[in-house]
Coordinates of C-alpha atoms in Angstrom, one line a residue:
X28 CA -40.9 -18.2 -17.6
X29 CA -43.7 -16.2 -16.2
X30 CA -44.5 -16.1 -12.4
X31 CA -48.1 -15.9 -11.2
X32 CA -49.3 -12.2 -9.8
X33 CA -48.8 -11.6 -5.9
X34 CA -50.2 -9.7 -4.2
X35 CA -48.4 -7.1 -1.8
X36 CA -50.7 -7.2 1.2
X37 CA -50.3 -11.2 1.3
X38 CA -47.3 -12.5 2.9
X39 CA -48.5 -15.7 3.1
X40 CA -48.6 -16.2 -0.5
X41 CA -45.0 -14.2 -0.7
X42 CA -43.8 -17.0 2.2
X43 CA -45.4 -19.9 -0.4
X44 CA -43.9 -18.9 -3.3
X45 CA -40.4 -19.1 -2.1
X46 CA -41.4 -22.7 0.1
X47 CA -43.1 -23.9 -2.4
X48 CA -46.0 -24.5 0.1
X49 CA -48.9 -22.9 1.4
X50 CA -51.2 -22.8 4.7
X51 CA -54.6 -23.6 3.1
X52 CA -56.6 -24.5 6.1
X53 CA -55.5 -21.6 9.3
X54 CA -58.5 -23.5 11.5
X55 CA -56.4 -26.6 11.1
X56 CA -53.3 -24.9 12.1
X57 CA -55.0 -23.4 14.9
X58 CA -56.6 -26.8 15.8
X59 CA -52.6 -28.2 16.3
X60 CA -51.7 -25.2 18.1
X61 CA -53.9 -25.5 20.9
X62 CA -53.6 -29.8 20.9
X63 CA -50.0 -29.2 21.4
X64 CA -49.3 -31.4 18.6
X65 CA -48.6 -31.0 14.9
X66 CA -51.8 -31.5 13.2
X67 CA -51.4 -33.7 9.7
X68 CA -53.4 -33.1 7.0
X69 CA -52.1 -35.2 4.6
X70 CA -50.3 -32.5 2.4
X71 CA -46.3 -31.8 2.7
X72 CA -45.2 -31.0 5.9
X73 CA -44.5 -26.7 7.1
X74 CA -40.9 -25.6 5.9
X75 CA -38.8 -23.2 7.7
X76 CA -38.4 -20.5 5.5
X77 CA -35.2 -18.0 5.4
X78 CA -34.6 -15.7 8.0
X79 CA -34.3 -12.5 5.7
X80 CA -37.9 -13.3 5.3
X81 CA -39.6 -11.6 7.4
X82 CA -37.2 -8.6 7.4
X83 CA -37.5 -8.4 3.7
X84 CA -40.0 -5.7 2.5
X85 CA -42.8 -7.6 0.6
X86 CA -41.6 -4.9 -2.5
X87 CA -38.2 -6.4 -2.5
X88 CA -39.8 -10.0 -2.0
X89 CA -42.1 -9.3 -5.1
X90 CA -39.2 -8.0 -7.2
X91 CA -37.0 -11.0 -6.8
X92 CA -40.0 -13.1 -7.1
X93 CA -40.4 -12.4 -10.9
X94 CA -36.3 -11.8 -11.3
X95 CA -35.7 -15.1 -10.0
X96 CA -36.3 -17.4 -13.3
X97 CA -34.7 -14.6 -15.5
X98 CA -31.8 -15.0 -12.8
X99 CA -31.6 -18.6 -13.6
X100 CA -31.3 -18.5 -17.2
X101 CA -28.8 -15.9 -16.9
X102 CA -26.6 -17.7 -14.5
X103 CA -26.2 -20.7 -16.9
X104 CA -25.7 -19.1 -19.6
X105 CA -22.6 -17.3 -17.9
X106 CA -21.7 -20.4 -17.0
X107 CA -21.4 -21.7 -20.5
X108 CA -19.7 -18.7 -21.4
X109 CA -17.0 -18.6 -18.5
X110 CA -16.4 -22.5 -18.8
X111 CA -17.1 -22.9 -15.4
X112 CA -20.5 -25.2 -16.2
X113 CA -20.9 -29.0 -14.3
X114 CA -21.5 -30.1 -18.0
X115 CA -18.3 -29.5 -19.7
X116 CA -19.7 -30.4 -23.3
X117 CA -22.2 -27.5 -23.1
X118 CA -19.3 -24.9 -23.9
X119 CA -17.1 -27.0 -26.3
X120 CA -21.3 -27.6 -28.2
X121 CA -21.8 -23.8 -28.3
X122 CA -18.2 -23.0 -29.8
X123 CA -19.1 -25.8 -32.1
X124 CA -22.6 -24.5 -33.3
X125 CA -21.5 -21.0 -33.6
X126 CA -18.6 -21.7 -36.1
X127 CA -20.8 -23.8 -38.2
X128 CA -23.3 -21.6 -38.6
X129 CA -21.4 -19.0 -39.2
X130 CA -19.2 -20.5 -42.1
X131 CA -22.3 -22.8 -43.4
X132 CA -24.8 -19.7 -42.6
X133 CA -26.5 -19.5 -45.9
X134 CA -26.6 -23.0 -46.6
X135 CA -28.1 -23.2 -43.4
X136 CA -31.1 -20.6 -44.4
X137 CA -31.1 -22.1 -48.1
X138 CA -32.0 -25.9 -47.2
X139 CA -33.0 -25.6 -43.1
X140 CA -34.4 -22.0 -43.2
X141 CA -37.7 -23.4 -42.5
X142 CA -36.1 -25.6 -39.4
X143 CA -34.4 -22.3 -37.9
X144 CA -38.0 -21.1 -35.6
X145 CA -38.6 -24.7 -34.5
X146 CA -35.0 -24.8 -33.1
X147 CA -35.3 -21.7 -31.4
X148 CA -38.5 -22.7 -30.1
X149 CA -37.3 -25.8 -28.8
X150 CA -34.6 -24.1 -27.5
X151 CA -36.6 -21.6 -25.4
X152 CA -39.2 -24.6 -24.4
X153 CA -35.8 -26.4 -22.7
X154 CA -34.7 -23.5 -21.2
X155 CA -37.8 -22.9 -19.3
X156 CA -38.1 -26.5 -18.6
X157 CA -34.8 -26.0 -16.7
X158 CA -35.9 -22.8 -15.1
X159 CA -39.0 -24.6 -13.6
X160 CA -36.8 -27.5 -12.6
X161 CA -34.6 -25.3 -10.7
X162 CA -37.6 -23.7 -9.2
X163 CA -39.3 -26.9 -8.0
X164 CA -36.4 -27.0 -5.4
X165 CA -38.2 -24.8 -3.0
X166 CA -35.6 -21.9 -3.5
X167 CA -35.2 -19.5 -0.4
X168 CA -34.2 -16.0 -0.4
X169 CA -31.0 -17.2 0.8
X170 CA -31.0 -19.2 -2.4
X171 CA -31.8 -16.0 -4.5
X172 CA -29.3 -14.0 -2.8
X173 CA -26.7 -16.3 -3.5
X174 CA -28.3 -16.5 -7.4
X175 CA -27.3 -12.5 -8.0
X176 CA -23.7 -12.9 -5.8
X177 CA -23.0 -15.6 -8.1
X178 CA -24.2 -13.8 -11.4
X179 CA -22.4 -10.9 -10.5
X180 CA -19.2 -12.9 -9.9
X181 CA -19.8 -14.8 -13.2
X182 CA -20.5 -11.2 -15.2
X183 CA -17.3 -9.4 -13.6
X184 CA -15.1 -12.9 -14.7
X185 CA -16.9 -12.5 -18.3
X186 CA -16.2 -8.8 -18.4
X187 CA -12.4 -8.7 -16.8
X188 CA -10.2 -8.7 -20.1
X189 CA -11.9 -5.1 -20.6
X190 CA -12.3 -4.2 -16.7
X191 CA -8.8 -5.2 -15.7
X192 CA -7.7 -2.9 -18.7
X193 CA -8.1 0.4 -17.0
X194 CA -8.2 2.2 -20.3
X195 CA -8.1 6.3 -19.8
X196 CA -9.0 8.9 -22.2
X197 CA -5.6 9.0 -23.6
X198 CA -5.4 5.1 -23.9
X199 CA -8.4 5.5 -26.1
X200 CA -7.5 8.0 -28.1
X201 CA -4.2 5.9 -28.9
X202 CA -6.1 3.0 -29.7
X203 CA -8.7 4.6 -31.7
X204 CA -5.5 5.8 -33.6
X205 CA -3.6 3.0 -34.1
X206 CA -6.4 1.2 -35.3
X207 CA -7.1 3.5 -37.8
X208 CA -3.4 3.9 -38.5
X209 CA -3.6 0.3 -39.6
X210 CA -6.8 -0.1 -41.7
X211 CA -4.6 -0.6 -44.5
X212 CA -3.4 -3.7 -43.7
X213 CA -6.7 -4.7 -42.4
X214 CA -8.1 -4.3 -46.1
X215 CA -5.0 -6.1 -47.1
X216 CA -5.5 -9.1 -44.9
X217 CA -9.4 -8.6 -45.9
X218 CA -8.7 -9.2 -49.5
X219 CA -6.0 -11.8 -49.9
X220 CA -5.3 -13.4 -47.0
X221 CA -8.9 -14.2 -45.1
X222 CA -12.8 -13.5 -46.1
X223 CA -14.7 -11.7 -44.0
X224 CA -16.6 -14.6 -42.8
X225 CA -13.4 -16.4 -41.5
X226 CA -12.3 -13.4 -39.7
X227 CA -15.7 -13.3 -37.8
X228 CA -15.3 -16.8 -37.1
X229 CA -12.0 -16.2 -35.8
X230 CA -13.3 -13.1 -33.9
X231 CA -16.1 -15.8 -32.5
X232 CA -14.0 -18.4 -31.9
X233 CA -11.5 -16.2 -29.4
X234 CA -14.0 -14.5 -27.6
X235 CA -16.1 -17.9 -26.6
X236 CA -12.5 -20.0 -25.2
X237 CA -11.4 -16.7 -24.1
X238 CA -11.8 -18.2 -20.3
X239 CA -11.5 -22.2 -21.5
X240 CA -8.6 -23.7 -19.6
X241 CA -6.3 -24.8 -22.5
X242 CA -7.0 -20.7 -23.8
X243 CA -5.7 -19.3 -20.3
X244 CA -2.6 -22.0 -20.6
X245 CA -2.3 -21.2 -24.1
X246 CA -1.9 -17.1 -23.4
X247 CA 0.6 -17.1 -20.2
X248 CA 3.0 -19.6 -22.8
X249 CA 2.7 -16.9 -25.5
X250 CA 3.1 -13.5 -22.9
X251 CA 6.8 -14.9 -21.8
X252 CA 7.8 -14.3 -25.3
X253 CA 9.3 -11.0 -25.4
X254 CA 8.1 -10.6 -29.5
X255 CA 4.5 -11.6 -28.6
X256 CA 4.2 -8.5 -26.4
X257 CA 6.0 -6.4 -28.6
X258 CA 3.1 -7.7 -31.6
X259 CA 0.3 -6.8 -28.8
X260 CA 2.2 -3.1 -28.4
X261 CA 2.5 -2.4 -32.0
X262 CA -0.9 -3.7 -32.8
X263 CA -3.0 -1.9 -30.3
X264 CA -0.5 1.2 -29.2
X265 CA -1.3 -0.1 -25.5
X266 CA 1.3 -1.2 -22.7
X267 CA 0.0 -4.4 -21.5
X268 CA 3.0 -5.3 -19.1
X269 CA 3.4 -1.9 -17.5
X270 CA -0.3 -1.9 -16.9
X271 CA 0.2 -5.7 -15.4
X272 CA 3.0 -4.0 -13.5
X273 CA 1.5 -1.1 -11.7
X274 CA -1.5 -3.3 -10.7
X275 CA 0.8 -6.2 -9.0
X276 CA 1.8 -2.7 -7.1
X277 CA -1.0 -0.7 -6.6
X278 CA 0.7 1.4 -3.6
X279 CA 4.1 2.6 -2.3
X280 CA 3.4 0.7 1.0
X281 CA 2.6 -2.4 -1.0
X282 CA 6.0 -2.2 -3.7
X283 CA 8.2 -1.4 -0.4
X284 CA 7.1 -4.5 1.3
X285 CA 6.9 -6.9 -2.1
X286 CA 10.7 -5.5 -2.7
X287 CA 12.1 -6.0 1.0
X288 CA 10.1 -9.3 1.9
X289 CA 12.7 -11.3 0.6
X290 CA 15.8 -9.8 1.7
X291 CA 14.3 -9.7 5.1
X292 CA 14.0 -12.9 5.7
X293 CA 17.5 -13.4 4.4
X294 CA 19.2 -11.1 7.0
X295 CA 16.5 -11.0 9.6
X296 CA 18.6 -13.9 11.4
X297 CA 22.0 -13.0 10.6
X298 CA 21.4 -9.2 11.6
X299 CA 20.0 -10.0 14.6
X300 CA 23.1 -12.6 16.0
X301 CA 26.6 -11.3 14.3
X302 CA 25.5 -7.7 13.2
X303 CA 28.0 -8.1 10.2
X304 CA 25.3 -7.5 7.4
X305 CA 24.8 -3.7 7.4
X306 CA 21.1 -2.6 7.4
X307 CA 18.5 -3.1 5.1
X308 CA 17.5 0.3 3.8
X309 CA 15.0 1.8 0.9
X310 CA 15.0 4.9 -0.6
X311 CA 11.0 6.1 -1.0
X312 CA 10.0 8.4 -3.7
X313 CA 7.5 10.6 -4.3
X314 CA 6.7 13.0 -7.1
X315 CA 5.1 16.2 -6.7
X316 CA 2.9 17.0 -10.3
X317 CA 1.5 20.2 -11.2
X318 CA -0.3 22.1 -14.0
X319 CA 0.1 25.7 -15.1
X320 CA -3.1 27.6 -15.5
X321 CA -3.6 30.4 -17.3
X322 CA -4.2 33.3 -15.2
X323 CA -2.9 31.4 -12.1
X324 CA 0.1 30.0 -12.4
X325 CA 1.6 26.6 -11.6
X326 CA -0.7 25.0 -9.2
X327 CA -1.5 20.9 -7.7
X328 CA -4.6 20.9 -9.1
X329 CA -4.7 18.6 -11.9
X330 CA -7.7 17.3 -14.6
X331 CA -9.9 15.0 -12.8
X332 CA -8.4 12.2 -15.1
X333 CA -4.6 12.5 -15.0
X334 CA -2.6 11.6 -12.5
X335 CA -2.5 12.9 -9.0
X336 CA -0.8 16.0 -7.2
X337 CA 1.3 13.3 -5.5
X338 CA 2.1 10.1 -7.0
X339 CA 5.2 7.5 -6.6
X340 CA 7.3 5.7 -8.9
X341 CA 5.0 4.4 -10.9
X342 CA 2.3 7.2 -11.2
X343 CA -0.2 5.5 -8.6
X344 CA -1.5 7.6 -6.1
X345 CA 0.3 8.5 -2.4
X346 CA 0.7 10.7 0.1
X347 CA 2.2 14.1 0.9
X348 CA 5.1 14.0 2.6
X349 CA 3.4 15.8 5.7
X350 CA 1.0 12.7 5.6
X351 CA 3.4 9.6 4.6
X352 CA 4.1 7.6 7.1
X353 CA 6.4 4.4 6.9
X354 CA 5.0 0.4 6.6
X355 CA 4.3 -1.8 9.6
X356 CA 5.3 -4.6 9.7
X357 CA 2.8 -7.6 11.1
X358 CA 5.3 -10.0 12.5
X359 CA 7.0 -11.1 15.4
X360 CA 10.5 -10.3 14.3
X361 CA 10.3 -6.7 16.2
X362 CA 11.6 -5.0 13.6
X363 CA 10.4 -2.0 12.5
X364 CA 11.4 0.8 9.8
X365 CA 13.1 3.8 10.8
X366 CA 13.8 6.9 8.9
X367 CA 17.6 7.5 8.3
X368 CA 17.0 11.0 6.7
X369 CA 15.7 13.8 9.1
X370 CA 13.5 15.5 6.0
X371 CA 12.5 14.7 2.7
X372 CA 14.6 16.4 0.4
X373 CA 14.1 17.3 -3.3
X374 CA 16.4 15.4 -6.0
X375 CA 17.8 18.5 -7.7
X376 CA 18.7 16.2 -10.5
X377 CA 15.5 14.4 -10.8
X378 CA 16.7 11.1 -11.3
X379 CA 19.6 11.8 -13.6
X380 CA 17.7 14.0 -15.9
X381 CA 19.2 17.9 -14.7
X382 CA 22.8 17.7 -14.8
X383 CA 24.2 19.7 -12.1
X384 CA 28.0 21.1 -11.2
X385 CA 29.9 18.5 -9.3
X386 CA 30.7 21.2 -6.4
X387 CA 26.5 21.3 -6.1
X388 CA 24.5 19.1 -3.3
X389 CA 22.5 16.9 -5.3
X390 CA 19.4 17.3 -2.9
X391 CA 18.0 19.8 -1.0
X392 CA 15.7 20.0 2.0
X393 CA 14.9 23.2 1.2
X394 CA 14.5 23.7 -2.4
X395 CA 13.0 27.2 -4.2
X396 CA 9.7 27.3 -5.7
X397 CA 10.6 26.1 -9.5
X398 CA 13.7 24.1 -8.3
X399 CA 14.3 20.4 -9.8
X400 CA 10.8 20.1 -11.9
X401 CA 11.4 18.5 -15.7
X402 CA 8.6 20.2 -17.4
X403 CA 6.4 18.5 -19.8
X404 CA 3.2 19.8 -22.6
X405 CA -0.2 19.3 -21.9
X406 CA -0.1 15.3 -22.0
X407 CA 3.0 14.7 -20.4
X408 CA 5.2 14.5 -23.0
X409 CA 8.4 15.9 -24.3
X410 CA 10.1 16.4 -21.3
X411 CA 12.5 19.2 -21.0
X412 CA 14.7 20.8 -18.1
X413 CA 13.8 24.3 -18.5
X414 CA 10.6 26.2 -18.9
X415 CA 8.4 27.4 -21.9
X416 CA 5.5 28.8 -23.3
X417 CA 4.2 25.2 -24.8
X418 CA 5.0 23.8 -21.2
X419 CA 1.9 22.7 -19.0
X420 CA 2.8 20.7 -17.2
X421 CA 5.5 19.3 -14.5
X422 CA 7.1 17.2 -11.3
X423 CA 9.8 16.6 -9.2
X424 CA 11.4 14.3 -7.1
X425 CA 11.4 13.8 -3.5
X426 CA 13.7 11.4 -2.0
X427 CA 14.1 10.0 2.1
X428 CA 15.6 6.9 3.0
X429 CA 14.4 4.5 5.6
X430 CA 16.2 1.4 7.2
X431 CA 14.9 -1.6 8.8
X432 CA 16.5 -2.3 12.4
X433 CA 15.1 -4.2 15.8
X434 CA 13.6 -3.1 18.8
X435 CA 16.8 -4.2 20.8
X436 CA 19.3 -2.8 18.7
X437 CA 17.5 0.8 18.3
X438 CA 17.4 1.0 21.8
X439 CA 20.7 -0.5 22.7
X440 CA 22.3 1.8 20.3
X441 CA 20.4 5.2 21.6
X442 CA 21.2 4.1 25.4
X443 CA 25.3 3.9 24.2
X444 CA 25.2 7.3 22.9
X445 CA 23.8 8.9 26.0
X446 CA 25.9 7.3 28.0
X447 CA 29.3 6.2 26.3
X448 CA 31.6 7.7 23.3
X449 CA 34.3 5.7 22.0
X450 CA 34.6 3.9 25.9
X451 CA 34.9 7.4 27.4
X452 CA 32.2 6.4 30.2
X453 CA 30.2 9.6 31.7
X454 CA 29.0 9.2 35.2
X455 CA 26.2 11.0 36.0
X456 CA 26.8 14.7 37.6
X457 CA 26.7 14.9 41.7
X458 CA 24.4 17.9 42.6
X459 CA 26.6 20.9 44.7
X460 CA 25.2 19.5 48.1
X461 CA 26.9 16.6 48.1
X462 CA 30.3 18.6 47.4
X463 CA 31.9 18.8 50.4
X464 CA 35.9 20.0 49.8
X465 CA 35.9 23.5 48.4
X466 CA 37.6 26.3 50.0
X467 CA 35.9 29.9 49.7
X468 CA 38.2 32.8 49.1
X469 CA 37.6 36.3 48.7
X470 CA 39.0 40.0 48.8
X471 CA 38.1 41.9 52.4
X472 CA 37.1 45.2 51.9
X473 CA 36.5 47.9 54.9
X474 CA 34.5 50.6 54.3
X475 CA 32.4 53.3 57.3
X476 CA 29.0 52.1 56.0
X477 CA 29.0 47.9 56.0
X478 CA 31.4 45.6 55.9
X479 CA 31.3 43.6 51.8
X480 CA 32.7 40.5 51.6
X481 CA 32.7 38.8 47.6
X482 CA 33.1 35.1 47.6
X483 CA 33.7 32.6 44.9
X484 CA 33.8 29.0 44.8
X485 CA 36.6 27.0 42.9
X486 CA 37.7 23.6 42.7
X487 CA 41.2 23.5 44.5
X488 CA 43.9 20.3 44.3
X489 CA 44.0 20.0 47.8
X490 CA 40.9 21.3 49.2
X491 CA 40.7 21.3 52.8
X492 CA 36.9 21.0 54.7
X493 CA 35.6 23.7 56.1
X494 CA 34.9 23.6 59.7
X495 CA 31.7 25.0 61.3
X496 CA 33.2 27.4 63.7
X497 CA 34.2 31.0 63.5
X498 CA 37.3 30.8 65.5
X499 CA 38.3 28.9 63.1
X500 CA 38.5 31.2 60.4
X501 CA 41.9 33.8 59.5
X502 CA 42.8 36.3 57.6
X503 CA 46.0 36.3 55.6
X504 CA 47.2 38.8 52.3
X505 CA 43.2 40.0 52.1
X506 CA 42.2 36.3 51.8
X507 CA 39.5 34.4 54.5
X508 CA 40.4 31.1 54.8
X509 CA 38.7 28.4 57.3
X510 CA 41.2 25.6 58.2
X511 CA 39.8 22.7 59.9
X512 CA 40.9 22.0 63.7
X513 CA 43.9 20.3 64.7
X514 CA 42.0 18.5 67.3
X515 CA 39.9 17.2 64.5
X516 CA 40.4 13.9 63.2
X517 CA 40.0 13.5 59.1
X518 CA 38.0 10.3 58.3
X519 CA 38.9 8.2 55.6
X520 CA 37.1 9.0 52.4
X521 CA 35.6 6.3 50.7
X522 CA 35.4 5.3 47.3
X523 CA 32.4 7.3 45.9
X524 CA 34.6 10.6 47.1
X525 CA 37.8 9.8 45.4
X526 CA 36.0 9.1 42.4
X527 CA 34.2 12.7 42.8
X528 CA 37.6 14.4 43.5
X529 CA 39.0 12.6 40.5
X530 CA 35.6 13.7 38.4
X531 CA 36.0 17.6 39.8
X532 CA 39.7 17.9 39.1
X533 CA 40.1 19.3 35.7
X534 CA 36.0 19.3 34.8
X535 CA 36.2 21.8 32.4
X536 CA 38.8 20.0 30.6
X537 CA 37.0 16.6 30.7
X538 CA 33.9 17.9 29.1
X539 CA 35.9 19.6 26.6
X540 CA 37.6 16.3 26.1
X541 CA 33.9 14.5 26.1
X542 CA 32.4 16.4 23.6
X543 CA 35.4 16.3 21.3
X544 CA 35.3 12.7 21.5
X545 CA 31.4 12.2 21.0
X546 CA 31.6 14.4 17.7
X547 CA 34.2 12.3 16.6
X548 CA 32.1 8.9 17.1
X549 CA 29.2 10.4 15.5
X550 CA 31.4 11.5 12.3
X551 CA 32.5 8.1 12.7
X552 CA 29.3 6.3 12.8
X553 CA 28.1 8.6 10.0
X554 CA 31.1 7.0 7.7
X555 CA 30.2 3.5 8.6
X556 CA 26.3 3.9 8.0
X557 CA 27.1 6.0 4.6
X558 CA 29.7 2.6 3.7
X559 CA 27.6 0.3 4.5
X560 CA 24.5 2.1 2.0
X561 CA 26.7 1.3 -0.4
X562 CA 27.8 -1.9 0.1
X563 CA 24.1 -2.5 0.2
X564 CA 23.5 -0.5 -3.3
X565 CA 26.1 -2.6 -4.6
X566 CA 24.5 -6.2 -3.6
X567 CA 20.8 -4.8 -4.8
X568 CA 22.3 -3.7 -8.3
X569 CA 24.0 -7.3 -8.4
X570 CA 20.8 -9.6 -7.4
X571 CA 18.4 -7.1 -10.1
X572 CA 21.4 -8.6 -12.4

């Protein structure tokens, strides 16, 4: 599978290799040009090469010149190994092959030792017969490209029962220790039950199906079985299914919207029209995780390969609560999430493990510096409610609830509280220069240096309008009182006044009477929205049931 030598200050020869033709004769191409016709000199006709081309430094071009067969052979061979071959007999051969030669191996090298080099020989001689077939296609760079995207795809499929793992330092450690917890009944099995060649077959035989069909079929029937995970758990010291679970939800955004999808589409339509079903609402968590340093103290900053200052339920990374900021929702529903809670507040019993007095609030928005932590060692272990010397480490729980509502609703609801509590409509207030009934009184004192007068304005039951002339105005018991003219006519009042004289009489008492009311609807609404959280507790514990 050698390539000829190129040489870097030739692009013609770069642009030949990957066409698989070459411009031989430039006076003949020159000779078309200026004709204005293709000139045919009886060889294969010009391709267009690839685009990436001539943007491609002639470096790269060279590289991927000589990678290019290797590339080949590697991609089939990945193939084989991922079952994901055109021939589907060239997987179910090489299983077939490996077992025999590995339980017939030294029959193999006592009677066909001889044969062994020949085979391999022939072996490598059909391999490069396909390499030079695949080559004779007049491969592009587009082709060669798509060559390495594939055999990277192909390597990360071969490689993804050990990737998708996500095995950390501790997870290592408490495999290495199982394992060697165990080498007793290894040696046992070794001895009496199989040889060491039939558990290498077996070994062999697992690892090339691992990605057959009938092997993926085969290990989803086996996982629902409770006692086959618990096997896998005893026999490695590793949690398969939580790993499975915190990578179906990687993120609190992503576990909020997988949990409420459902529901939502349940209540979207019933919320919307009768408004019986009481809102759907989620409680988000977050847990703040520290680690006491000697010297310094309990601080967030944690080893680089433990688990974050700020994590959620199930230890994957998140946001502070300064930075959190609820899920959007990509729909045309218009509904949106709201928070319920005004703060996030710390969960003083941290989830049921810190008992607490029943006369004490079980959260806090405010909590002190060591309040509602469980405090673990250095690995995060033995948990414990109160602090120590052999204590490292520690978290609490923050708690805020959020509900999902509509556009319409939200704002329907906000505009009723401004404006209306409990049917007690407010109209809006009349500024004083549209009051025109109010009767000015005051006391008259005399005095050598200036006449003071002090005047007050009150709301009276029958005020009378006061007229624009001075003759109009007399004094009687110290009091100034301007009477309108006889000669004067009154004009009826319309129905905006009477509706201002019927607002002004007793204004102090109606507000009074206002506010009383609107606390009561919001202690009200306060016991309907904290009844309906738990009717909709109740109907979550019963469909987890």
């Amino acid at each position: 599978m050698s390539t000829p030598p190129i040489l870097i200050n030739e692009p013609d020869e770069v642009t030949a290799k990957f066409t698989g033709f070459s411009r031989k004769n430039p006076e003949e191409d020159k000779k078309s040009t200026e004709d204005g016709s293709p000139h045919v000199s009886g060889g294969p006709p010009q391709v267009q090469t690839s685009p990436l081309l001539s943007s491609t430094p002639l470096t790269v071009s060279k590289a991927l010149i000589r990678a290019y067969p290797y590339l080949i052979f590697a991609n089939k061979g990945l193939s084989v190994l991922t079952w994901t071959d055109d021939n589907v007999f060239l997987p179910i051969a090489l299983v077939l092959i490996s077992v025999l030669t590995i339980l017939y191996f030294e029959s193999l090298v006592t009677y066909l030792g001889h044969m062994l080099p020949v085979s391999a020989l022939s072996l490598f001689s059909m391999s490069c017969a396909y390499v030079e077939t695949q080559q004779e296609q007049h491969a592009t760079l587009d082709d060669v490209v798509h060559c390495l995207s594939t055999l990277g795809n192909k390597c990360e499929r071969f490689l993804a029962p050990i990737t998708s793992l996500n095995l950390t330092a501790y997870d290592l450690k408490r495999l290495l220790f199982t394992t060697v917890f165990l080498s007793p009944l290894y040696v046992l099995t070794s001895f009496f039950l199989l040889s060491p060649k039939a558990i290498i077959c077996c070994a062999t035989f697992f690892v090339l199906t691992y990605h057959s069909p009938w092997s993926r079929v085969t290990r989803r029937i086996l996982w629902r079985s409770q006692t086959f995970r618990l096997l896998c758990f005893y026999l490695t010291g590793l949690d398969f299914e939580q790993q499975q679970h915190n990578a179906g939800k990687s993120t609190l955004f992503n576990y909020a919207v997988t949990r409420t999808n459902k529901k939502l589409r349940e209540v979207t339509q019933k919320a919307t029209g009768s408004g019986k079903n009481g809102p759907v609402r989620f409680t988000y968590v977050l847990y703040e995780n520290q680690r006491r340093w000697l010297g310094i103290g309990w601080t967030p900053n944690l080893l680089s390969y433990e688990r974050t200052p700020w994590t959620d339920e199930f230890l994957n990374e998140a946001e502070s609560p300064d930075n959190f900021e609820l899920p959007q929702l990509n729909d045309d529903s218009g509904m949106y999430w709201r928070w319920v809670d005004k703060t996030w507040r710390v969960d003083l019993t941290n989830d049921g493990a810190i008992q607490l007095p029943s006369t004490k609030s079980k959260t806090t928005a405010d909590p002190k510096p060591d309040e509602g932590y469980i405090y673990y060692d250095n690995t995060w272990k033995s948990p414990a409610t109160e602090d120590s010397f052999s204590k490292y480490t520690r978290r609490r729980r923050w708690v805020r609830t959020a509900e999902l509502v509509t556009g319409g609703n939200a704002a329907g609801l906000q505009s009723a509280v401004d404006t209306t509590t409990d049917g007690l409509s407010i109209r809006k207030p009349s500024p004083i220069g549209d009051v025109q009934n109010v009767t000015a009184t005051g006391d008259i004192s005399t005095s050598a240096a200036a006449t003071k007068k002090r005047k007050s304005l009150r709301f009276d039951t029958n005020p009378t309008v006061l007229g624009k002339d001075e003759e109009n105005t007399e004094v009687k018991e110290g009091k100034v009182e301007k009477s309108q003219p006889e000669e004067e006519e009154i004009k009826p009042r319309d129905e905006s006044e009477d509706d201002l004289t019927l607002l002004n009489e007793g204004k102090d008492r109606k507000i009074e009477e206002v506010k009383r009311r609107r606390e009561h609807g919001k202690r009200e609404q306060k016991r309907r929205d904290e009844e309906r959280g738990k009717e909709a507790t109740k109907e979550e514990s019963k469909k987890d049931e």
